[in-house]
């Protein structure tokens, strides 16, 4: 397995281009299953999760064309998806096991074909990750659902019916799935306590361009008037706010200065305010966001994850790493996932001073220095936190299990090298040759 080698202690300065958002792109791809026409997505990030979702759609009978493109002066991918007729209505275990977001085929296929079988994903490194909200909402829309041999088997032979649904938790995945299902249902669906993440509004924008009638996206009540058919559309994926927030921390933790080209301040208000409160200069530029931590003395900050527009759980690990380089104590509280401090024991191996209380809170105390070590993490964001710690540490850090990073950070080494990091990928083949 590939590794990343970092020699820490360099101040990062320059510009980093922010790619299209992984967590927006994944449901957008699945929205293409709602129509027999072509859906074209531009500004798509080049990530292994996108490749996995494309593989699943090919398996369902979607024809996918891939183009190298230039969006806003930067290389990206454009993909065209055409599912004239699905050749399978099953998302098999091997796909779902690799990527939970495979469950996004559930709503679209059930709405279009009245039947779908999706392997239950099971838990993952950050928590149990139940699907009860998705399934209960589909049942309220008239679907018959059975769990058999590890699969969700859903039927709605007489079409899904609009319903008034109140989610017990503002789930991102369930909001996307039910919005897609309701787009082709009979009548009106109202989702109360819907998720408000920017990725939801991006999906609604594509669905409306395809002919759906969705309003209220971005608020906690979304109304979807079902239509009988949807058509093709072309859509540009929004910039990745989590990637932008992650590189903002790279600037701060190395006391550097990075302009995050294409980053959208309005989607990052809460984490950027925490950076400011900690002593980093953060400003909006015509092209994105400038994060300037040169000569900054950072002070510890308390952070609590929350649903959007609160502090994103997907930036918790990165900000926790930053707080190790701040003066004083910080309390970091995780409220979304029950097991999201897996980076802590690895950071401790680098000299961190962190006390985890139960599953939800960690007290982080600033340390004089971090020192490089061999580390590994069990999820994407935790892995990036280890990269950040490596950038700030004295000496060499080796981050193992790089496949986690490849799921969600496009051209990670290239982007960090471009702002002055001493970072390289050790390919498994190179490593074997050196042995
Ligand atoms: C999305 O996951 C993201 N993934 C996650 O990012 C992110 O951490 C999460 O939203 C929260 O922002 C994608 O977009 C592909 P949820 P999702 O349903 O949709 C509970 C990353 O690193 N819940 O909003 O699966 C659940 O247990 C990933 O890029 C139920 O109880 O998250 C959790 O506590 C990791 N029942 C809360 O809701 C359900 O049926 C939020 O989960 C569904 C969820």
Short mmCIF file of C-alpha atoms and ligand atoms in Angstrom, two decimals:
data_model
loop_
_atom_site.label_atom_id
_atom_site.label_comp_id
_atom_site.label_asym_id
_atom_site.label_seq_id
_atom_site.Cartn_x
_atom_site.Cartn_y
_atom_site.Cartn_z
CA UNK A 1 0.00 0.00 0.00
CA UNK A 2 1.26 3.49 -0.84
CA UNK A 3 2.56 5.76 1.91
CA UNK A 4 3.13 9.49 2.20
CA UNK A 5 6.47 10.78 3.48
CA UNK A 6 6.63 14.31 4.89
CA UNK A 7 9.60 16.26 6.19
CA UNK A 8 7.96 18.77 8.50
CA UNK A 9 8.76 22.28 9.63
CA UNK A 10 8.31 24.18 6.37
CA UNK A 11 6.12 27.26 6.18
CA UNK A 12 3.58 26.80 3.37
CA UNK A 13 2.99 29.77 1.10
CA UNK A 14 1.18 30.20 -2.20
CA UNK A 15 -2.10 29.24 -3.81
CA UNK A 16 -4.07 26.00 -3.78
CA UNK A 17 -6.91 25.34 -6.21
CA UNK A 18 -9.96 23.81 -4.52
CA UNK A 19 -11.52 20.93 -6.46
CA UNK A 20 -15.17 20.02 -6.95
CA UNK A 21 -16.84 18.63 -3.82
CA UNK A 22 -16.77 14.86 -3.34
CA UNK A 23 -19.86 14.85 -1.12
CA UNK A 24 -21.79 16.91 -3.67
CA UNK A 25 -20.60 14.85 -6.65
CA UNK A 26 -21.65 11.45 -5.24
CA UNK A 27 -25.42 12.14 -5.04
CA UNK A 28 -25.28 14.17 -8.27
CA UNK A 29 -23.98 11.09 -10.11
CA UNK A 30 -26.89 9.04 -8.74
CA UNK A 31 -29.43 11.69 -9.74
CA UNK A 32 -28.58 10.78 -13.34
CA UNK A 33 -30.36 7.44 -12.73
CA UNK A 34 -33.68 9.33 -12.61
CA UNK A 35 -33.73 9.97 -16.36
CA UNK A 36 -33.14 8.16 -19.64
CA UNK A 37 -31.41 11.32 -20.94
CA UNK A 38 -27.82 12.44 -20.50
CA UNK A 39 -26.70 14.23 -17.34
CA UNK A 40 -23.34 15.96 -17.66
CA UNK A 41 -21.37 16.94 -14.57
CA UNK A 42 -18.42 19.34 -14.82
CA UNK A 43 -15.78 20.30 -12.24
CA UNK A 44 -15.73 16.70 -11.04
CA UNK A 45 -12.86 15.84 -8.69
CA UNK A 46 -10.51 13.00 -9.65
CA UNK A 47 -10.95 10.73 -6.62
CA UNK A 48 -11.20 7.02 -5.96
CA UNK A 49 -14.71 7.48 -4.48
CA UNK A 50 -15.87 8.94 -7.80
CA UNK A 51 -14.28 5.99 -9.64
CA UNK A 52 -16.10 3.61 -7.26
CA UNK A 53 -19.46 5.31 -7.85
CA UNK A 54 -18.87 5.26 -11.61
CA UNK A 55 -18.11 1.54 -11.43
CA UNK A 56 -21.39 0.94 -9.59
CA UNK A 57 -23.38 2.90 -12.18
CA UNK A 58 -21.72 1.03 -15.06
CA UNK A 59 -22.76 -2.17 -13.34
CA UNK A 60 -26.36 -0.85 -13.30
CA UNK A 61 -26.22 -0.21 -17.05
CA UNK A 62 -25.24 3.46 -17.20
CA UNK A 63 -23.10 4.56 -20.12
CA UNK A 64 -20.42 6.94 -18.84
CA UNK A 65 -18.24 9.15 -21.02
CA UNK A 66 -15.25 10.87 -19.49
CA UNK A 67 -13.57 14.05 -20.73
CA UNK A 68 -10.53 15.95 -19.55
CA UNK A 69 -11.70 19.48 -19.01
CA UNK A 70 -10.52 22.88 -17.85
CA UNK A 71 -12.81 24.65 -15.39
CA UNK A 72 -11.80 28.12 -14.14
CA UNK A 73 -8.35 27.56 -15.66
CA UNK A 74 -7.70 24.27 -13.82
CA UNK A 75 -7.81 20.68 -15.04
CA UNK A 76 -10.78 18.62 -13.92
CA UNK A 77 -13.02 15.88 -15.26
CA UNK A 78 -16.35 16.14 -16.98
CA UNK A 79 -18.51 13.02 -17.00
CA UNK A 80 -21.67 12.32 -19.01
CA UNK A 81 -24.06 9.75 -17.58
CA UNK A 82 -26.80 8.09 -19.65
CA UNK A 83 -29.03 5.37 -18.26
CA UNK A 84 -31.34 4.71 -21.23
CA UNK A 85 -32.58 1.63 -19.38
CA UNK A 86 -31.07 0.08 -16.23
CA UNK A 87 -29.74 -3.43 -16.82
CA UNK A 88 -29.66 -4.23 -13.09
CA UNK A 89 -31.50 -2.87 -10.06
CA UNK A 90 -29.05 -4.22 -7.49
CA UNK A 91 -26.18 -2.46 -5.70
CA UNK A 92 -24.08 -5.46 -4.62
CA UNK A 93 -22.24 -5.80 -1.32
CA UNK A 94 -18.80 -5.45 -2.88
CA UNK A 95 -19.59 -1.93 -4.11
CA UNK A 96 -21.42 -0.74 -1.01
CA UNK A 97 -18.75 -2.18 1.30
CA UNK A 98 -16.13 -0.04 -0.46
CA UNK A 99 -18.21 3.11 -0.40
CA UNK A 100 -21.26 3.74 1.77
CA UNK A 101 -22.51 6.51 -0.51
CA UNK A 102 -23.55 3.69 -2.89
CA UNK A 103 -26.85 3.89 -0.98
CA UNK A 104 -27.66 6.98 -3.09
CA UNK A 105 -28.93 4.63 -5.84
CA UNK A 106 -31.79 3.60 -3.53
CA UNK A 107 -34.10 6.62 -3.99
CA UNK A 108 -33.60 7.16 -7.74
CA UNK A 109 -33.97 3.50 -8.82
CA UNK A 110 -37.00 2.90 -6.59
CA UNK A 111 -38.69 6.04 -7.93
CA UNK A 112 -37.97 5.23 -11.59
CA UNK A 113 -38.39 1.43 -11.62
CA UNK A 114 -40.49 0.62 -8.53
CA UNK A 115 -37.89 -1.87 -7.31
CA UNK A 116 -34.32 -1.78 -5.97
CA UNK A 117 -31.97 -3.98 -3.96
CA UNK A 118 -29.11 -2.33 -2.10
CA UNK A 119 -26.70 -4.10 0.21
CA UNK A 120 -26.89 -2.70 3.76
CA UNK A 121 -23.60 -0.91 4.29
CA UNK A 122 -23.03 -1.81 7.95
CA UNK A 123 -20.95 0.36 10.29
CA UNK A 124 -17.65 2.00 9.54
CA UNK A 125 -14.63 3.44 11.32
CA UNK A 126 -16.46 6.57 12.51
CA UNK A 127 -19.68 5.04 13.78
CA UNK A 128 -22.66 2.71 13.38
CA UNK A 129 -24.14 4.75 10.53
CA UNK A 130 -27.76 3.50 10.54
CA UNK A 131 -30.16 3.95 7.57
CA UNK A 132 -33.45 4.01 9.48
CA UNK A 133 -34.34 7.56 8.35
CA UNK A 134 -33.95 6.69 4.64
CA UNK A 135 -36.04 3.53 5.01
CA UNK A 136 -38.77 4.96 7.21
CA UNK A 137 -39.21 7.91 4.82
CA UNK A 138 -39.53 5.58 1.81
CA UNK A 139 -42.10 3.51 3.74
CA UNK A 140 -44.06 6.68 4.47
CA UNK A 141 -44.05 7.20 0.69
CA UNK A 142 -45.66 3.79 0.23
CA UNK A 143 -42.62 1.56 -0.36
CA UNK A 144 -42.60 -2.00 0.99
CA UNK A 145 -39.19 -2.67 2.48
CA UNK A 146 -37.68 -5.95 3.54
CA UNK A 147 -34.18 -6.69 4.85
CA UNK A 148 -33.05 -10.05 3.54
CA UNK A 149 -29.61 -11.64 3.31
CA UNK A 150 -27.96 -8.32 4.16
CA UNK A 151 -29.86 -6.44 1.45
CA UNK A 152 -32.52 -3.74 1.54
CA UNK A 153 -35.22 -4.91 -0.88
CA UNK A 154 -37.61 -2.09 -1.69
CA UNK A 155 -40.74 -2.22 -3.84
CA UNK A 156 -43.18 0.45 -4.96
CA UNK A 157 -44.99 -1.10 -7.94
CA UNK A 158 -47.70 1.62 -7.90
CA UNK A 159 -45.15 4.46 -7.73
CA UNK A 160 -44.01 6.29 -4.63
CA UNK A 161 -46.57 8.67 -3.16
CA UNK A 162 -45.79 12.13 -1.81
CA UNK A 163 -45.79 12.32 2.01
CA UNK A 164 -45.20 14.72 4.90
CA UNK A 165 -42.05 13.37 6.54
CA UNK A 166 -40.26 14.58 9.70
CA UNK A 167 -36.70 13.31 10.09
CA UNK A 168 -35.61 12.61 13.68
CA UNK A 169 -32.08 13.79 12.71
CA UNK A 170 -31.05 16.17 9.93
CA UNK A 171 -29.33 13.46 7.88
CA UNK A 172 -27.47 14.56 4.75
CA UNK A 173 -27.75 11.16 3.07
CA UNK A 174 -31.46 10.73 3.81
CA UNK A 175 -32.26 14.28 2.64
CA UNK A 176 -30.53 13.57 -0.71
CA UNK A 177 -32.09 10.12 -1.12
CA UNK A 178 -35.63 11.29 -0.33
CA UNK A 179 -35.32 14.43 -2.49
CA UNK A 180 -34.36 12.18 -5.44
CA UNK A 181 -37.13 9.67 -4.71
CA UNK A 182 -39.76 12.40 -4.26
CA UNK A 183 -38.78 14.13 -7.52
CA UNK A 184 -40.54 11.33 -9.45
CA UNK A 185 -43.25 10.47 -6.88
CA UNK A 186 -46.99 11.17 -7.27
CA UNK A 187 -47.91 14.35 -5.41
CA UNK A 188 -46.11 16.56 -2.94
CA UNK A 189 -43.45 15.52 -0.43
CA UNK A 190 -42.45 17.76 2.45
CA UNK A 191 -39.29 16.96 4.40
CA UNK A 192 -39.14 18.54 7.87
CA UNK A 193 -35.81 18.74 9.72
CA UNK A 194 -34.00 18.33 6.41
CA UNK A 195 -30.21 18.75 6.29
CA UNK A 196 -29.11 22.23 5.19
CA UNK A 197 -25.60 21.41 3.94
CA UNK A 198 -24.56 23.21 0.70
CA UNK A 199 -24.33 19.80 -1.02
CA UNK A 200 -28.14 19.48 -0.63
CA UNK A 201 -28.73 22.78 -2.44
CA UNK A 202 -26.34 21.65 -5.18
CA UNK A 203 -28.35 18.46 -5.68
CA UNK A 204 -31.62 20.40 -5.73
CA UNK A 205 -30.15 22.72 -8.35
CA UNK A 206 -29.32 19.80 -10.66
CA UNK A 207 -32.71 18.14 -10.06
CA UNK A 208 -34.53 21.40 -10.85
CA UNK A 209 -32.45 21.77 -14.03
CA UNK A 210 -33.67 18.26 -14.93
CA UNK A 211 -37.28 19.44 -14.51
CA UNK A 212 -37.94 18.68 -10.84
CA UNK A 213 -39.91 21.08 -8.68
CA UNK A 214 -38.02 21.50 -5.45
CA UNK A 215 -38.10 24.49 -3.13
CA UNK A 216 -36.82 25.26 0.36
CA UNK A 217 -33.40 23.60 -0.13
CA UNK A 218 -30.87 25.14 2.26
CA UNK A 219 -33.61 25.47 4.91
CA UNK A 220 -34.92 22.76 7.22
CA UNK A 221 -38.19 22.35 5.25
CA UNK A 222 -37.90 21.14 1.68
CA UNK A 223 -40.94 20.77 -0.58
CA UNK A 224 -40.84 18.52 -3.64
CA UNK A 225 -43.72 18.44 -6.13
CA UNK A 226 -43.39 15.13 -7.95
CA UNK A 227 -43.25 15.18 -11.77
CA UNK A 228 -43.84 12.31 -14.20
CA UNK A 229 -40.45 12.40 -15.91
CA UNK A 230 -37.11 14.17 -15.69
CA UNK A 231 -34.79 15.10 -18.54
CA UNK A 232 -31.04 15.57 -18.99
CA UNK A 233 -29.07 18.59 -17.78
CA UNK A 234 -25.54 19.96 -17.43
CA UNK A 235 -24.31 21.01 -14.00
CA UNK A 236 -21.09 22.31 -12.43
CA UNK A 237 -20.20 20.76 -9.06
CA UNK A 238 -19.66 23.23 -6.18
CA UNK A 239 -16.15 23.65 -4.70
CA UNK A 240 -15.27 21.30 -1.85
CA UNK A 241 -15.69 23.20 1.44
CA UNK A 242 -14.04 20.42 3.44
CA UNK A 243 -10.98 20.34 1.18
CA UNK A 244 -10.80 24.15 1.48
CA UNK A 245 -11.07 23.98 5.28
CA UNK A 246 -8.38 21.29 5.39
CA UNK A 247 -5.89 23.42 3.42
CA UNK A 248 -6.81 26.46 5.52
CA UNK A 249 -5.49 24.45 8.47
CA UNK A 250 -2.35 23.56 6.46
CA UNK A 251 -1.63 27.31 6.21
CA UNK A 252 -2.37 27.87 9.90
CA UNK A 253 -0.47 24.88 11.31
CA UNK A 254 2.72 25.81 9.40
CA UNK A 255 2.23 29.54 10.20
CA UNK A 256 2.11 30.10 6.47
CA UNK A 257 -0.11 31.94 4.04
CA UNK A 258 -2.28 30.22 1.42
CA UNK A 259 -4.92 31.56 -0.92
CA UNK A 260 -7.61 28.93 -1.44
CA UNK A 261 -8.67 29.54 -5.01
CA UNK A 262 -12.39 28.96 -5.61
CA UNK A 263 -13.17 28.38 -1.90
CA UNK A 264 -16.54 29.84 -0.89
CA UNK A 265 -16.53 31.83 2.35
CA UNK A 266 -20.31 31.55 2.78
CA UNK A 267 -20.00 27.76 3.16
CA UNK A 268 -17.18 28.02 5.73
CA UNK A 269 -18.30 30.83 8.06
CA UNK A 270 -18.06 28.82 11.27
CA UNK A 271 -14.62 27.18 10.84
CA UNK A 272 -13.11 30.39 9.44
CA UNK A 273 -14.38 32.31 12.49
CA UNK A 274 -12.65 29.76 14.73
CA UNK A 275 -9.40 30.36 12.83
CA UNK A 276 -9.84 34.12 13.32
CA UNK A 277 -10.59 33.69 17.03
CA UNK A 278 -7.43 31.58 17.30
CA UNK A 279 -5.36 34.44 15.84
CA UNK A 280 -5.21 33.69 12.09
CA UNK A 281 -6.03 36.38 9.53
CA UNK A 282 -8.77 35.13 7.21
CA UNK A 283 -10.16 37.26 4.41
CA UNK A 284 -12.25 36.90 1.28
CA UNK A 285 -10.45 37.63 -1.99
CA UNK A 286 -11.89 37.99 -5.51
CA UNK A 287 -10.75 34.39 -6.17
CA UNK A 288 -11.48 32.66 -2.88
CA UNK A 289 -10.19 32.86 0.69
CA UNK A 290 -6.79 34.02 1.98
CA UNK A 291 -5.53 32.38 5.18
CA UNK A 292 -2.56 34.22 6.67
CA UNK A 293 -0.89 32.85 9.79
CA UNK A 294 2.56 34.37 9.31
CA UNK A 295 3.98 35.34 12.73
CA UNK A 296 0.64 34.38 14.30
CA UNK A 297 0.57 33.22 17.92
CA UNK A 298 -2.41 30.90 18.10
CA UNK A 299 -4.59 30.49 21.17
CA UNK A 300 -6.62 27.37 21.95
CA UNK A 301 -10.31 27.37 20.98
CA UNK A 302 -13.26 25.23 21.97
CA UNK A 303 -14.88 23.47 19.03
CA UNK A 304 -18.14 21.57 18.89
CA UNK A 305 -19.27 19.83 15.71
CA UNK A 306 -22.84 20.42 14.59
CA UNK A 307 -25.13 20.22 11.58
CA UNK A 308 -24.59 22.90 8.93
CA UNK A 309 -24.11 25.85 9.35
CA UNK A 310 -22.40 24.66 12.56
CA UNK A 311 -18.83 23.39 12.68
CA UNK A 312 -18.49 20.42 10.26
CA UNK A 313 -17.59 17.04 11.72
CA UNK A 314 -15.51 16.49 8.57
CA UNK A 315 -13.10 19.24 9.79
CA UNK A 316 -12.92 18.13 13.43
CA UNK A 317 -9.75 16.03 13.11
CA UNK A 318 -7.91 18.74 11.18
CA UNK A 319 -8.77 21.52 13.67
CA UNK A 320 -7.90 19.23 16.59
CA UNK A 321 -4.42 18.81 15.06
CA UNK A 322 -4.13 22.60 14.70
CA UNK A 323 -5.00 23.13 18.38
CA UNK A 324 -1.89 21.11 19.30
CA UNK A 325 0.16 24.05 18.05
CA UNK A 326 -1.89 26.70 19.90
CA UNK A 327 -1.23 28.10 23.35
CA UNK A 328 -3.45 26.78 26.15
CA UNK A 329 -6.19 24.21 26.18
CA UNK A 330 -8.98 23.54 23.68
CA UNK A 331 -12.01 21.38 24.18
CA UNK A 332 -13.08 19.52 21.04
CA UNK A 333 -16.54 17.94 21.16
CA UNK A 334 -17.88 15.57 18.50
CA UNK A 335 -21.67 15.41 18.35
CA UNK A 336 -22.35 13.76 14.97
CA UNK A 337 -20.36 10.51 14.99
CA UNK A 338 -19.82 8.28 18.00
CA UNK A 339 -16.30 7.14 17.15
CA UNK A 340 -14.45 10.00 15.55
CA UNK A 341 -11.31 10.41 17.66
CA UNK A 342 -9.32 7.63 16.00
CA UNK A 343 -6.63 10.16 15.05
CA UNK A 344 -5.92 10.90 18.72
CA UNK A 345 -3.76 7.85 19.59
CA UNK A 346 -1.74 8.40 16.41
CA UNK A 347 -1.23 12.10 17.21
CA UNK A 348 -0.08 11.06 20.69
CA UNK A 349 2.69 9.07 19.00
CA UNK A 350 3.85 12.39 17.58
CA UNK A 351 4.04 14.03 21.01
CA UNK A 352 0.49 15.37 21.32
CA UNK A 353 -1.11 16.05 24.70
CA UNK A 354 -4.75 15.02 24.37
CA UNK A 355 -7.21 13.60 26.89
CA UNK A 356 -10.29 11.95 25.44
CA UNK A 357 -13.33 11.87 27.74
CA UNK A 358 -15.79 9.16 26.78
CA UNK A 359 -16.53 9.15 23.05
CA UNK A 360 -17.52 12.75 22.68
CA UNK A 361 -14.91 15.16 24.04
CA UNK A 362 -11.20 15.69 23.93
CA UNK A 363 -9.09 18.20 25.84
CA UNK A 364 -6.19 19.24 23.64
CA UNK A 365 -3.24 21.06 25.19
CA UNK A 366 -0.78 22.95 23.05
CA UNK A 367 2.70 21.38 22.94
CA UNK A 368 6.08 23.00 22.25
CA UNK A 369 6.72 20.67 19.35
CA UNK A 370 5.41 17.64 17.53
CA UNK A 371 7.90 15.07 16.28
CA UNK A 372 7.65 12.97 13.13
CA UNK A 373 6.60 9.31 13.38
CA UNK A 374 5.06 6.42 11.45
CA UNK A 375 1.30 6.83 11.72
CA UNK A 376 -1.90 5.58 10.14
CA UNK A 377 -5.57 6.40 10.34
CA UNK A 378 -8.80 4.60 9.72
CA UNK A 379 -10.71 7.31 7.89
CA UNK A 380 -10.24 10.03 5.36
CA UNK A 381 -10.32 13.15 7.55
CA UNK A 382 -8.29 11.56 10.34
CA UNK A 383 -5.63 10.71 7.74
CA UNK A 384 -5.50 14.34 6.63
CA UNK A 385 -5.07 15.41 10.27
CA UNK A 386 -1.97 13.21 10.41
CA UNK A 387 -0.62 14.84 7.25
CA UNK A 388 -1.16 18.24 8.91
CA UNK A 389 0.63 17.15 12.06
CA UNK A 390 3.46 15.84 9.87
CA UNK A 391 3.74 19.23 8.13
CA UNK A 392 4.17 20.94 11.50
CA UNK A 393 6.38 18.29 13.14
CA UNK A 394 10.12 18.14 13.44
CA UNK A 395 11.62 15.37 11.33
CA UNK A 396 10.03 12.76 9.12
CA UNK A 397 6.46 11.49 9.24
CA UNK A 398 5.23 8.51 7.27
CA UNK A 399 1.45 8.31 6.84
CA UNK A 400 0.32 4.78 6.03
CA UNK A 401 -2.95 3.69 4.41
CA UNK A 402 -2.91 6.47 1.84
CA UNK A 403 -5.92 4.97 0.10
CA UNK A 404 -8.09 6.82 2.62
CA UNK A 405 -6.66 10.14 1.40
CA UNK A 406 -7.14 9.16 -2.24
CA UNK A 407 -10.86 8.80 -1.59
CA UNK A 408 -11.30 12.48 -0.88
CA UNK A 409 -8.24 14.67 -1.57
CA UNK A 410 -7.43 15.19 -5.23
CA UNK A 411 -3.71 15.54 -6.05
CA UNK A 412 -2.81 15.93 -2.38
CA UNK A 413 0.99 15.77 -2.74
CA UNK A 414 0.97 17.98 -5.83
CA UNK A 415 -1.13 20.64 -4.12
CA UNK A 416 1.00 20.65 -0.96
CA UNK A 417 4.29 20.58 -2.91
CA UNK A 418 3.03 23.59 -4.86
CA UNK A 419 2.98 25.64 -1.65
CA UNK A 420 6.40 24.44 -0.47
CA UNK A 421 5.82 21.21 1.45
CA UNK A 422 8.46 18.49 1.42
CA UNK A 423 6.11 15.61 0.70
CA UNK A 424 6.24 12.57 -1.50
CA UNK A 425 4.31 9.40 -2.15
CA UNK A 426 6.14 6.13 -1.70
CA UNK A 427 4.53 3.72 -4.12
CA UNK A 428 4.16 0.17 -2.90
CA UNK A 429 6.25 -1.02 -5.86
CA UNK A 430 9.10 1.43 -4.99
CA UNK A 431 9.04 0.22 -1.43
CA UNK A 432 9.30 -3.43 -2.44
CA UNK A 433 12.18 -2.59 -4.78
CA UNK A 434 14.03 -0.86 -1.93
CA UNK A 435 13.69 -3.86 0.40
C1 LIG B 1 -22.44 12.68 5.09
O1 LIG B 1 -22.61 11.34 5.59
C2 LIG B 1 -21.03 12.78 4.61
N1 LIG B 1 -20.81 11.76 3.58
C3 LIG B 1 -20.06 12.57 5.76
O2 LIG B 1 -18.74 12.82 5.28
C4 LIG B 1 -20.37 13.59 6.87
O3 LIG B 1 -19.55 13.31 7.99
C5 LIG B 1 -21.84 13.50 7.28
O4 LIG B 1 -22.69 13.66 6.10
C6 LIG B 1 -22.25 14.57 8.28
O5 LIG B 1 -21.98 15.85 7.74
C7 LIG B 1 -21.21 12.00 2.33
O6 LIG B 1 -21.77 13.03 2.00
C8 LIG B 1 -20.92 10.95 1.30
P1 LIG B 1 -25.74 11.74 7.94
P2 LIG B 1 -24.05 10.75 5.88
O7 LIG B 1 -26.77 10.83 7.41
O8 LIG B 1 -25.01 11.32 4.91
C9 LIG B 1 -27.49 9.77 11.96
C10 LIG B 1 -16.47 12.36 4.80
O9 LIG B 1 -15.47 12.31 5.53
N2 LIG B 1 -28.36 8.98 11.07
O10 LIG B 1 -25.94 13.22 7.81
O11 LIG B 1 -23.92 9.28 5.99
C11 LIG B 1 -26.03 9.31 11.85
O12 LIG B 1 -25.77 8.19 12.66
C12 LIG B 1 -17.79 11.73 5.24
O13 LIG B 1 -16.48 12.88 3.67
C13 LIG B 1 -29.34 8.17 11.64
O14 LIG B 1 -29.49 8.11 12.86
O15 LIG B 1 -24.32 11.35 7.32
C14 LIG B 1 -25.29 10.56 12.28
O16 LIG B 1 -25.23 10.61 13.66
C15 LIG B 1 -17.65 10.94 6.49
N3 LIG B 1 -30.14 7.44 10.80
C16 LIG B 1 -26.19 11.71 11.78
O17 LIG B 1 -27.47 11.11 11.52
C17 LIG B 1 -30.02 7.51 9.44
O18 LIG B 1 -30.81 6.85 8.74
C18 LIG B 1 -25.72 12.39 10.49
O19 LIG B 1 -25.52 11.41 9.47
C19 LIG B 1 -29.03 8.32 8.87
C20 LIG B 1 -28.20 9.05 9.71
#
